[in-house]
PDB file of C-alpha atoms and ligand atoms in Angstrom:
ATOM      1  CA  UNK J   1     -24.471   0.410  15.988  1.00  0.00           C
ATOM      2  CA  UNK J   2     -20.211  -0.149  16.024  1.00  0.00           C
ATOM      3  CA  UNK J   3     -19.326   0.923  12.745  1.00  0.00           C
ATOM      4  CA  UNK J   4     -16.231  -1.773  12.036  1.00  0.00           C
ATOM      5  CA  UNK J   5     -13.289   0.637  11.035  1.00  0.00           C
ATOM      6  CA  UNK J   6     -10.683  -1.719   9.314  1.00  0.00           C
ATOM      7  CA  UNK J   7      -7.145  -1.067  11.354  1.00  0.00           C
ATOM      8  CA  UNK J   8      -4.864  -1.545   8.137  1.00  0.00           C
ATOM      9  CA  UNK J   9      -6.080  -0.349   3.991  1.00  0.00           C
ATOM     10  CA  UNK J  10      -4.213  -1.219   1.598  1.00  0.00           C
ATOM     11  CA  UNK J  11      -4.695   0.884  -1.825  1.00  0.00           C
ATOM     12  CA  UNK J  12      -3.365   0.327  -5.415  1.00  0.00           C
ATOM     13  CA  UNK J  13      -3.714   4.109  -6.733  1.00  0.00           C
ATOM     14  CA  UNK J  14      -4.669   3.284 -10.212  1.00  0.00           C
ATOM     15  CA  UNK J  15      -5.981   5.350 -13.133  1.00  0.00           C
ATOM     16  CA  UNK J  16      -3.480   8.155 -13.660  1.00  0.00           C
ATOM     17  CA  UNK J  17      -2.763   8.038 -16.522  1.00  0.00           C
ATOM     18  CA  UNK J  18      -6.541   7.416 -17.979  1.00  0.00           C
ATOM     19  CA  UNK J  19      -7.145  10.270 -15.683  1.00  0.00           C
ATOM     20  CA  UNK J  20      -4.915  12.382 -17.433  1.00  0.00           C
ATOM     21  CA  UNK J  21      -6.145  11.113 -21.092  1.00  0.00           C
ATOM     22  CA  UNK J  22      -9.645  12.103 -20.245  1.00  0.00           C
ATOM     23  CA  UNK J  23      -8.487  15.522 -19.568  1.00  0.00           C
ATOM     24  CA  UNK J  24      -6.342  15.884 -22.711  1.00  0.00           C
ATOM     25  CA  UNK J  25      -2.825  16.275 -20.558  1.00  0.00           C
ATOM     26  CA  UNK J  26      -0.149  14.004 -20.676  1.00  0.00           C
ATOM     27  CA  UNK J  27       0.293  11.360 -17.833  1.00  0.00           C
ATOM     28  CA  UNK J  28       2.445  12.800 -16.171  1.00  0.00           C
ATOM     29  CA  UNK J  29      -0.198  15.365 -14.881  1.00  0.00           C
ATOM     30  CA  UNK J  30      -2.546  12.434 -13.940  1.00  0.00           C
ATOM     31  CA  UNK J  31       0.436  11.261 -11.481  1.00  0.00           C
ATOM     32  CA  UNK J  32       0.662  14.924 -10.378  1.00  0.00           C
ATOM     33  CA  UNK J  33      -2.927  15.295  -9.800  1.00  0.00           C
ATOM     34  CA  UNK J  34      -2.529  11.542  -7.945  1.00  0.00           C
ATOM     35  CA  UNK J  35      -0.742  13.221  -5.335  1.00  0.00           C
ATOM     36  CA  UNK J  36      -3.130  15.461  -4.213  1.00  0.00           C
ATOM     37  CA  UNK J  37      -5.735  12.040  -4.166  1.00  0.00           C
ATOM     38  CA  UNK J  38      -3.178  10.668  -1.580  1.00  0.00           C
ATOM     39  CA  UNK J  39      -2.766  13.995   0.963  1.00  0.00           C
ATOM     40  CA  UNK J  40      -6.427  13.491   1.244  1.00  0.00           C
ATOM     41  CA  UNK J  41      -6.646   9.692   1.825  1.00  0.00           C
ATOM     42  CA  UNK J  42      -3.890  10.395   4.356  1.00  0.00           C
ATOM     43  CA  UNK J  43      -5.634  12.442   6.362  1.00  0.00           C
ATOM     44  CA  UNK J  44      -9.385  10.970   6.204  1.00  0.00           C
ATOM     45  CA  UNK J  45      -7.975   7.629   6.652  1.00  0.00           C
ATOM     46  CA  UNK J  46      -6.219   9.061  10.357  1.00  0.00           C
ATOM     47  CA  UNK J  47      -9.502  11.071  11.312  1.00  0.00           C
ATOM     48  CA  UNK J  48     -11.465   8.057  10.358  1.00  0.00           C
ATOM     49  CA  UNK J  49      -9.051   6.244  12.777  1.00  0.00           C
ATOM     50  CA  UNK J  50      -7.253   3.553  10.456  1.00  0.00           C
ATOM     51  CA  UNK J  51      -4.098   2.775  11.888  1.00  0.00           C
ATOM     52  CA  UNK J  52      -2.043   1.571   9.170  1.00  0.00           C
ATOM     53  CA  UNK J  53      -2.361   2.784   5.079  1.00  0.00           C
ATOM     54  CA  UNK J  54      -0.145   0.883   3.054  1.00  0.00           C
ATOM     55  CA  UNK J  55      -0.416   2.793  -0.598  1.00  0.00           C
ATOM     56  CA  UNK J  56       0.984   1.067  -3.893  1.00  0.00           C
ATOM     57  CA  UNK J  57       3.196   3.845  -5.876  1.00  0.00           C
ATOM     58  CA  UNK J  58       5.378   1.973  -7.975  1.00  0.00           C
ATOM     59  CA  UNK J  59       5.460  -1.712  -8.447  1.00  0.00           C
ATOM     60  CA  UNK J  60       8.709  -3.900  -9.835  1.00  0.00           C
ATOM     61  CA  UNK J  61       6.720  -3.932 -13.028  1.00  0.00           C
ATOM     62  CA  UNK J  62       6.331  -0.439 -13.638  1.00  0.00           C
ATOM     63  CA  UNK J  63      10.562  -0.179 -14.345  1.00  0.00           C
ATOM     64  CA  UNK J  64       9.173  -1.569 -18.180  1.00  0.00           C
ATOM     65  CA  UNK J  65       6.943   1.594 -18.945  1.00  0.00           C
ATOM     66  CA  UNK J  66       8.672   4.348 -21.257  1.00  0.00           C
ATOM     67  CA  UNK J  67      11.605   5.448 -19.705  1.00  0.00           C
ATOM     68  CA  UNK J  68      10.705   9.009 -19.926  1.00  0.00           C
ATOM     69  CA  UNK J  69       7.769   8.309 -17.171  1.00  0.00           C
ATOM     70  CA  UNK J  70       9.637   6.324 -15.558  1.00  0.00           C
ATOM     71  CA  UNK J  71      12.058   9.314 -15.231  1.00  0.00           C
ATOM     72  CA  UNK J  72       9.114  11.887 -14.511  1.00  0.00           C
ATOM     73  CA  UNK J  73       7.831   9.269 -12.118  1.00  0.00           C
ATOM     74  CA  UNK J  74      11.234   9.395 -10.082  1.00  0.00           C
ATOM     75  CA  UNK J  75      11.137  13.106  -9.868  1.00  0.00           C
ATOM     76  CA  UNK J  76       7.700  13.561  -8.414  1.00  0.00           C
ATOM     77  CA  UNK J  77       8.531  11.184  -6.032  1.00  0.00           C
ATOM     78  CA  UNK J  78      11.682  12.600  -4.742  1.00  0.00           C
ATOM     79  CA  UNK J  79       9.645  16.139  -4.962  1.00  0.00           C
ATOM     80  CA  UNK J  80       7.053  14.477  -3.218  1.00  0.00           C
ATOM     81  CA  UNK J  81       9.480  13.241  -0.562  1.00  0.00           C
ATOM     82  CA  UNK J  82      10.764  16.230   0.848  1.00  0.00           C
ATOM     83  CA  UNK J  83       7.834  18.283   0.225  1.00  0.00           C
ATOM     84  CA  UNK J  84       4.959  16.174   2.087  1.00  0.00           C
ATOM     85  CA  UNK J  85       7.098  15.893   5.495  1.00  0.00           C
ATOM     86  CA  UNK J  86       5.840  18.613   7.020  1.00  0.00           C
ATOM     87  CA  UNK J  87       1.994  18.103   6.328  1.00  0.00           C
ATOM     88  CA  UNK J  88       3.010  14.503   7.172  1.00  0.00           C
ATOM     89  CA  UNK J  89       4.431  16.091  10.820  1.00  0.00           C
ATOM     90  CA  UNK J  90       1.586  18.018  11.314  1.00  0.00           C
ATOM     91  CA  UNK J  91      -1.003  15.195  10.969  1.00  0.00           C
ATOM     92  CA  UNK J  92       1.544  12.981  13.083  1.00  0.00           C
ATOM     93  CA  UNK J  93       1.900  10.351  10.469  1.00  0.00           C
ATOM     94  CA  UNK J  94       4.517   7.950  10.104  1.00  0.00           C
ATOM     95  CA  UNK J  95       6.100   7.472   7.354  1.00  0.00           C
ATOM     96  CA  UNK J  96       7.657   4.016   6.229  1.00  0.00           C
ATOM     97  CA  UNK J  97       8.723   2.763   2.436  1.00  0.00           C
ATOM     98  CA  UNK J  98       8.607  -0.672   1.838  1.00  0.00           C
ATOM     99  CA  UNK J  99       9.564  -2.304  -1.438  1.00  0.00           C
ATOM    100  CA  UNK J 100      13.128  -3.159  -2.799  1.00  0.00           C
ATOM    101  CA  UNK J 101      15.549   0.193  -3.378  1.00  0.00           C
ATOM    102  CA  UNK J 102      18.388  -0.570  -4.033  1.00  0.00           C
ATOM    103  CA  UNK J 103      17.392  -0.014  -7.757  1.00  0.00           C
ATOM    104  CA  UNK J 104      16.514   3.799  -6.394  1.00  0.00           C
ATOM    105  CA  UNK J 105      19.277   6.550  -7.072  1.00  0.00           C
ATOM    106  CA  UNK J 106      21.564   7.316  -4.030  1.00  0.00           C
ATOM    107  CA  UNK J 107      19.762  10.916  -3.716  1.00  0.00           C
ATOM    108  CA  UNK J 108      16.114   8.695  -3.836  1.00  0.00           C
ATOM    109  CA  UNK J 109      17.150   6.515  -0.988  1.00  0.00           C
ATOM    110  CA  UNK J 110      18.877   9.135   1.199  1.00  0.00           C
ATOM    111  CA  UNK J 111      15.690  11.165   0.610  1.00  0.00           C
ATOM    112  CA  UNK J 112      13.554   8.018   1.970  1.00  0.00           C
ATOM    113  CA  UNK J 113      15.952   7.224   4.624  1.00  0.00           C
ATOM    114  CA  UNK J 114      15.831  11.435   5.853  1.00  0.00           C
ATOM    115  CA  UNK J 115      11.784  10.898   5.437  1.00  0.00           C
ATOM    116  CA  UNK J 116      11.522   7.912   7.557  1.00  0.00           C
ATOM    117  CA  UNK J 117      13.459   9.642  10.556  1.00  0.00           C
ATOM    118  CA  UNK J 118      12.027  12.649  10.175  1.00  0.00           C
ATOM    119  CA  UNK J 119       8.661  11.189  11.135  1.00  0.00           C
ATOM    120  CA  UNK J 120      10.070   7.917  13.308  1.00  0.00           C
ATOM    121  CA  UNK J 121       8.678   9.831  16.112  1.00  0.00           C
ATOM    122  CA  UNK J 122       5.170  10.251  15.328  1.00  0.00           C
ATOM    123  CA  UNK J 123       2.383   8.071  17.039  1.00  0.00           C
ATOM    124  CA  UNK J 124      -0.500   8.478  14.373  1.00  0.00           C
ATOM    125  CA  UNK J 125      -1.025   6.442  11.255  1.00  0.00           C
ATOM    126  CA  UNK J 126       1.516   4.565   9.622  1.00  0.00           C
ATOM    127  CA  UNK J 127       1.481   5.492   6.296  1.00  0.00           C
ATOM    128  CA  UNK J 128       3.538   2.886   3.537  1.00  0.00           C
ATOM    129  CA  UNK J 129       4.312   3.766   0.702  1.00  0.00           C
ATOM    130  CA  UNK J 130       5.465   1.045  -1.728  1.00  0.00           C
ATOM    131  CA  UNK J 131       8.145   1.744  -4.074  1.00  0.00           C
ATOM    132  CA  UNK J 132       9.231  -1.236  -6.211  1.00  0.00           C
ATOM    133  CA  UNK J 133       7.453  -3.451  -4.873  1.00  0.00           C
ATOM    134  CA  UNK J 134       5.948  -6.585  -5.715  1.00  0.00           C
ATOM    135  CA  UNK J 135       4.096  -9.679  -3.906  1.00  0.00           C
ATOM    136  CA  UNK J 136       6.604 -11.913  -5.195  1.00  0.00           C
ATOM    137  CA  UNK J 137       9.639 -10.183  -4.910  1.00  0.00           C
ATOM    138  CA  UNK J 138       8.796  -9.822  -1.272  1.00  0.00           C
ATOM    139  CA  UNK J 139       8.392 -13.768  -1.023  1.00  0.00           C
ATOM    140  CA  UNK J 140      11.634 -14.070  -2.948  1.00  0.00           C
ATOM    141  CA  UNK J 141      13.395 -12.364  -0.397  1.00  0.00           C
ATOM    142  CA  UNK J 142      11.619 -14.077   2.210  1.00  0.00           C
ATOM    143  CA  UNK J 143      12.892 -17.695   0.756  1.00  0.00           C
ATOM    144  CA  UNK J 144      16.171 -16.586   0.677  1.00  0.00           C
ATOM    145  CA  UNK J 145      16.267 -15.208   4.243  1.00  0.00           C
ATOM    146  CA  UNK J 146      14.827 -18.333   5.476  1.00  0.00           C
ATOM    147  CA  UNK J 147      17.373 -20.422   2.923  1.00  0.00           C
ATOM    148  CA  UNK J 148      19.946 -18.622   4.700  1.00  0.00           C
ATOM    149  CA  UNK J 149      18.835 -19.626   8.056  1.00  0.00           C
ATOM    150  CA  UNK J 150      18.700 -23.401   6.950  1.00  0.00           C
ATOM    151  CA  UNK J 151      22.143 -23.329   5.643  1.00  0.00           C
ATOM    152  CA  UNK J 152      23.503 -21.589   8.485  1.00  0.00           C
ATOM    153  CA  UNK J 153      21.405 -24.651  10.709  1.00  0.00           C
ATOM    154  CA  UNK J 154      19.030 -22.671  12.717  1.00  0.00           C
ATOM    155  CA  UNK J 155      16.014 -23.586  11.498  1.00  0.00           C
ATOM    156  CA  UNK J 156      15.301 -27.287   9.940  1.00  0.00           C
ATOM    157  CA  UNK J 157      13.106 -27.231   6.205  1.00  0.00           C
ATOM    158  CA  UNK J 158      10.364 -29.098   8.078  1.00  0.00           C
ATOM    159  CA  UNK J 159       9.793 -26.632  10.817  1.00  0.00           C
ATOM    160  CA  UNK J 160       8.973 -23.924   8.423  1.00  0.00           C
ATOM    161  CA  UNK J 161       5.745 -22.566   9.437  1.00  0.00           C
ATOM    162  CA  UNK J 162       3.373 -20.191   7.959  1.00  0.00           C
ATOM    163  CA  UNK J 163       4.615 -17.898  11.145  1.00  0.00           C
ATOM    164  CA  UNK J 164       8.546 -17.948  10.398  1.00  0.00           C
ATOM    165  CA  UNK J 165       7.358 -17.010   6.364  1.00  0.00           C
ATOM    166  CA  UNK J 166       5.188 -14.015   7.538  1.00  0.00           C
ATOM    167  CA  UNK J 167       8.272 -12.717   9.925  1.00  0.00           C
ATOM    168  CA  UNK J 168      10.442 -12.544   6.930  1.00  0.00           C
ATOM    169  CA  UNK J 169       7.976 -10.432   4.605  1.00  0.00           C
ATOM    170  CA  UNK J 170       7.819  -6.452   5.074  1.00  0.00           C
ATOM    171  CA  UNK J 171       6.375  -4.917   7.333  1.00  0.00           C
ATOM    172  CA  UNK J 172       6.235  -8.559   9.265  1.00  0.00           C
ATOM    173  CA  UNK J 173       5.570  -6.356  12.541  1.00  0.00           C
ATOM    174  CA  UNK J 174       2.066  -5.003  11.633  1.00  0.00           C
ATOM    175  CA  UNK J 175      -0.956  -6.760  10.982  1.00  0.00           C
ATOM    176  CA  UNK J 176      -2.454  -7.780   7.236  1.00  0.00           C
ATOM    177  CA  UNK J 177      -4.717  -5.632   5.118  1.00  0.00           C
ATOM    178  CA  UNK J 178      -8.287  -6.029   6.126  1.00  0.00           C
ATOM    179  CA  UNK J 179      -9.509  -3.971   3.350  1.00  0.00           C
ATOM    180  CA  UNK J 180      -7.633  -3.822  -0.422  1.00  0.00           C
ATOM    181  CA  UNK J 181      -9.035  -1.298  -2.289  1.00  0.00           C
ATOM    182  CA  UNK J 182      -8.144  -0.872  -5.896  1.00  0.00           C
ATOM    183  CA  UNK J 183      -9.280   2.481  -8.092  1.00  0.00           C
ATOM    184  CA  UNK J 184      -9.254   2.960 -11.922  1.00  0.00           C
ATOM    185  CA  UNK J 185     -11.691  -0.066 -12.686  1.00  0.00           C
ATOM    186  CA  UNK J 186      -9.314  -2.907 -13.072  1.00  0.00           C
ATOM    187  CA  UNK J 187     -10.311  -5.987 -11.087  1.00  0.00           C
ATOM    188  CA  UNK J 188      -6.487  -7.485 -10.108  1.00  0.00           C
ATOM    189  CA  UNK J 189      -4.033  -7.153  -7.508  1.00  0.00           C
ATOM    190  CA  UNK J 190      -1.234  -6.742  -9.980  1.00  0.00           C
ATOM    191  CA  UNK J 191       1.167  -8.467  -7.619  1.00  0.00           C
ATOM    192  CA  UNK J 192       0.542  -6.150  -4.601  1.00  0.00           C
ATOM    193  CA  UNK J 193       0.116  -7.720  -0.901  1.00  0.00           C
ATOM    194  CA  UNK J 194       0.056 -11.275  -2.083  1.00  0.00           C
ATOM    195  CA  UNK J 195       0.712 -13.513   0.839  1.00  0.00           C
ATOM    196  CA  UNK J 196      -0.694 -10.373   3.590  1.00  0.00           C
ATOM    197  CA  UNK J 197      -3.877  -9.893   1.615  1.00  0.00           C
ATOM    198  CA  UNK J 198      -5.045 -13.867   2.100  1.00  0.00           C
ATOM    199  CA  UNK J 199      -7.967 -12.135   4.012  1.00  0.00           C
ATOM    200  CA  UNK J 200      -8.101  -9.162   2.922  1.00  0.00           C
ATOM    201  CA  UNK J 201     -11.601  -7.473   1.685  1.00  0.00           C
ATOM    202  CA  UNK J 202     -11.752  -6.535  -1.943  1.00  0.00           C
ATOM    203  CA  UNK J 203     -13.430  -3.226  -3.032  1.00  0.00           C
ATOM    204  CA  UNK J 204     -12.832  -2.447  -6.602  1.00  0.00           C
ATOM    205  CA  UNK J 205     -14.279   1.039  -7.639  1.00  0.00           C
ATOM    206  CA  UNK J 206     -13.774   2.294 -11.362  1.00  0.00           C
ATOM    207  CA  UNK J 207     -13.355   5.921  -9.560  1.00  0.00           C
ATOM    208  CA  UNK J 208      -9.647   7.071 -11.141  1.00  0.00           C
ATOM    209  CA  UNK J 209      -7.030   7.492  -8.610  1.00  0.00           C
ATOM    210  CA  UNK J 210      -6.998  11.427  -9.003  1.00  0.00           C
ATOM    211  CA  UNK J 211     -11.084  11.395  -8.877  1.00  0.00           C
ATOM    212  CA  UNK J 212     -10.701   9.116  -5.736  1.00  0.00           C
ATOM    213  CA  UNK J 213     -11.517  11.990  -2.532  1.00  0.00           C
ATOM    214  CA  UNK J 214     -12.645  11.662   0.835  1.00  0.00           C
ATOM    215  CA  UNK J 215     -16.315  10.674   0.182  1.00  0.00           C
ATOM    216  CA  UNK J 216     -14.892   7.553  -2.319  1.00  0.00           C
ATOM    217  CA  UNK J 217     -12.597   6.484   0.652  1.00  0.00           C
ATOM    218  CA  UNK J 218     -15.645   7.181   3.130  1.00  0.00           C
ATOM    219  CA  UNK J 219     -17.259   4.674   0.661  1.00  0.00           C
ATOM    220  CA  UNK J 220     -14.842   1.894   1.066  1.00  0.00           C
ATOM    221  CA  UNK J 221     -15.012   2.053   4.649  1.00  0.00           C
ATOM    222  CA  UNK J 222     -18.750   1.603   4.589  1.00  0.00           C
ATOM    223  CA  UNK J 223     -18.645  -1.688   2.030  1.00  0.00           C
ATOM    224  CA  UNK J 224     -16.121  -2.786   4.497  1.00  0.00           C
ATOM    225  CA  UNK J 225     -18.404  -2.198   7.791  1.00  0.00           C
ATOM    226  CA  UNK J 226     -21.189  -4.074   5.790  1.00  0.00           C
ATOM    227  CA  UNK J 227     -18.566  -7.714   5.107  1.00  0.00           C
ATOM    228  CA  UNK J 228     -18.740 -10.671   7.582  1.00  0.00           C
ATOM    229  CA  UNK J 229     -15.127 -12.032   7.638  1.00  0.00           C
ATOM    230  CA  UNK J 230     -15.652 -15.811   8.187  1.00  0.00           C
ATOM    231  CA  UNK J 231     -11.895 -16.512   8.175  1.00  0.00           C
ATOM    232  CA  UNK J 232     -12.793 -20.093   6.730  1.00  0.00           C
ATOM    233  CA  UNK J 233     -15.567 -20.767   9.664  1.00  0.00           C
ATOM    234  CA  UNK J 234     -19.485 -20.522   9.377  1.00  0.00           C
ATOM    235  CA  UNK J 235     -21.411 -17.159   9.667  1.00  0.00           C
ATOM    236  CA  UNK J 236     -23.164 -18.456  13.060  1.00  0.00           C
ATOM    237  CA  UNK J 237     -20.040 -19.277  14.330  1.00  0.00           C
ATOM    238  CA  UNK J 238     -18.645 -15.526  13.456  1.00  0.00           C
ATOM    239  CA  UNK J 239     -22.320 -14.033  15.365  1.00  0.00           C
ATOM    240  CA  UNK J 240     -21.606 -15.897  18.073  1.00  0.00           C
ATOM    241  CA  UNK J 241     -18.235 -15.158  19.083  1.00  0.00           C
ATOM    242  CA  UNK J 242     -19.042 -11.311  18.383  1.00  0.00           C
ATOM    243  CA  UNK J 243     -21.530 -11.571  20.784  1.00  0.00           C
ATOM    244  CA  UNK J 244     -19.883 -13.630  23.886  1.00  0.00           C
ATOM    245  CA  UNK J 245     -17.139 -10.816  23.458  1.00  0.00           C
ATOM    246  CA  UNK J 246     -19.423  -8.160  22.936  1.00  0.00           C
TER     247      UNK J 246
HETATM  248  C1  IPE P   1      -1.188   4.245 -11.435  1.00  0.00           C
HETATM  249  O1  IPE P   1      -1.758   4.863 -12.543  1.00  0.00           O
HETATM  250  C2  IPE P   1       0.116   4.877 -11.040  1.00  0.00           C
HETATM  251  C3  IPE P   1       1.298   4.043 -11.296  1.00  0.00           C
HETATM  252  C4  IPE P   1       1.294   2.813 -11.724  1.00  0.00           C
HETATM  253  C5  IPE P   1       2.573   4.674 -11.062  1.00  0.00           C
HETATM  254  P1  IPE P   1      -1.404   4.385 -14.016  1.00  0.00           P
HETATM  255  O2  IPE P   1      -0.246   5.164 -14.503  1.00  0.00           O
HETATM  256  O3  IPE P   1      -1.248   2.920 -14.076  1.00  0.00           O
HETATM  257  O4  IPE P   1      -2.720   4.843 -14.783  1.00  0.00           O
HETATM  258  P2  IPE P   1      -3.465   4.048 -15.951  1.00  0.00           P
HETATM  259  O5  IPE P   1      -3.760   2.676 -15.444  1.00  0.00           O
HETATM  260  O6  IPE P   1      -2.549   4.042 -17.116  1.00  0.00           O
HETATM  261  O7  IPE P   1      -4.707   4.850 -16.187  1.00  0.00           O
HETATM  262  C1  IPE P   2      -0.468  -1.289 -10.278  1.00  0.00           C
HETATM  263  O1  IPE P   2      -0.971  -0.560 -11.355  1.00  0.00           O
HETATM  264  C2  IPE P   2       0.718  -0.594  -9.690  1.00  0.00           C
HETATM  265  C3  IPE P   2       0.465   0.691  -9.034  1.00  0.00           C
HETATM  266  C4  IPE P   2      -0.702   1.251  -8.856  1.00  0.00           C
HETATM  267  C5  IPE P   2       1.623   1.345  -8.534  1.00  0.00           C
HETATM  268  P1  IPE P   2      -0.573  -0.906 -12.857  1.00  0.00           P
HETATM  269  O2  IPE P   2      -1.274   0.073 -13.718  1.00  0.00           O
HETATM  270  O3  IPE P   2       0.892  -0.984 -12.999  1.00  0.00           O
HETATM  271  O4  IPE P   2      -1.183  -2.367 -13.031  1.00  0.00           O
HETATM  272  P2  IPE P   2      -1.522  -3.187 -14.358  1.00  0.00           P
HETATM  273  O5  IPE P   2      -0.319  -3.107 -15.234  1.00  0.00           O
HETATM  274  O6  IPE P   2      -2.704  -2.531 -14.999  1.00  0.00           O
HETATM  275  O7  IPE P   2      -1.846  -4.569 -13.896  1.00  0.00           O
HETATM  276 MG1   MG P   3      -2.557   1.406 -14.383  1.00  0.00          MG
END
């Protein structure tokens, strides 16, 4: 039998901070820990063949926690940063952040920018990493792009098509999410992926981010080999197809 290997996961890492609760530390150690969760998704996810990991690290929404982990949040990441890029070399990933940061310190973007070219070159997985981000933020940004385009008269409001919209989103040069996994029990997509997930399988485990290892990603992969994506038609229809191009 083909095992189906989805081409592009999408993860929100949650639980940290419960993670870190249940193991009387602060939560700060449950984003520490967190880390270590995504080396090892990194590097099953490329041996299991996945060609794109898009990973959700900080959304637009997280700016209103305490300021102090907000702080400590900033740190690990710019630790994180320079640190990973040579395990990141090594497994030939690329490395792209999407998300808006200009709200980033200077040293936090230059570190992105260095962490991006560093690993431009590589040919494996493309790892993103989204740093304030948010669904609707990246739709924002898309209107206004496209706003622009109709003021400046190269495109006319009623030739808009769902096309033009996805060109202007990030990442508008890969394909969507087939599988969105979330960890740490909640069942939402707290405004990750919203327009690139329309098709996107779900797979909600209450594993905590820092509890969530190679056989809980091998896990995901298998509910997602088991789905029939119908894309809107009927399940005979989908057999069908599959097997003329079989
Ligand atoms: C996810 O873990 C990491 C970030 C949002 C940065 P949380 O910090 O949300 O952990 P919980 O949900 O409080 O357990
Ligand atoms: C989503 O988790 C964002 C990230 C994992 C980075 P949150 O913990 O912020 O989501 P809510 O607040 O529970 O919806
Ligand atoms: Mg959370």
């Amino acid at each position: 039998m083909v095992v189906t290997v989805p081409q592009h996961v999408a993860i929100v890492m949650d639980g940290n901070g419960r993670w870190a609760q249940q193991h009387g530390k602060k939560r700060h150690a449950g984003h520490k820990e967190g880390v270590k969760s995504v080396r090892r998704v990194v590097e099953r996810a490329a041996q299991a063949k996945v060609k794109i990991l898009t990973m959700f690290a900080f959304s637009s929404e997280n700016w209103r926690r305490p300021r102090e982990e907000v702080g400590l949040l900033m740190d690990l990441f710019m630790l994180a940063l320079k640190q990973e890029i040579k395990r990141l070399q090594r497994n030939n990933v690329r490395l792209r952040i999407i998300g808006d940061r200009s709200r980033f310190s200077q040293d936090l973007q230059a570190s992105m920018v260095k962490a991006e070219l560093d690993t431009a070159g590589n040919s494996g997985l493309i790892l993103q990493v989204a740093a304030n981000y948010g669904g609707r933020w990246d739709m924002t940004q898309a209107v206004r792009s496209l706003a622009q385009q109709v003021r400046d008269g190269s495109v006319e409001p009623d030739a808009i098509t769902e096309e033009q919209i996805s060109a202007e989103l990030s990442f508008s040069d890969l394909p969507d999410p087939d599988l969105f996994i979330r960890t740490g029990g909640e069942q939402r997509l707290s405004n990750f992926l919203l327009w690139q997930s329309a098709y996107a399988e779900l797979y909600f485990t209450d594993v905590l981010w820092p509890d969530f290892h190679e056989a809980e990603f091998d896990a995901a992969l298998a509910a997602f080999a088991t789905r029939q994506r119908r894309f809107g038609l009927v399940g005979e229809q989908v057999t069908s197809s599959k097997e003329t191009a079989g």
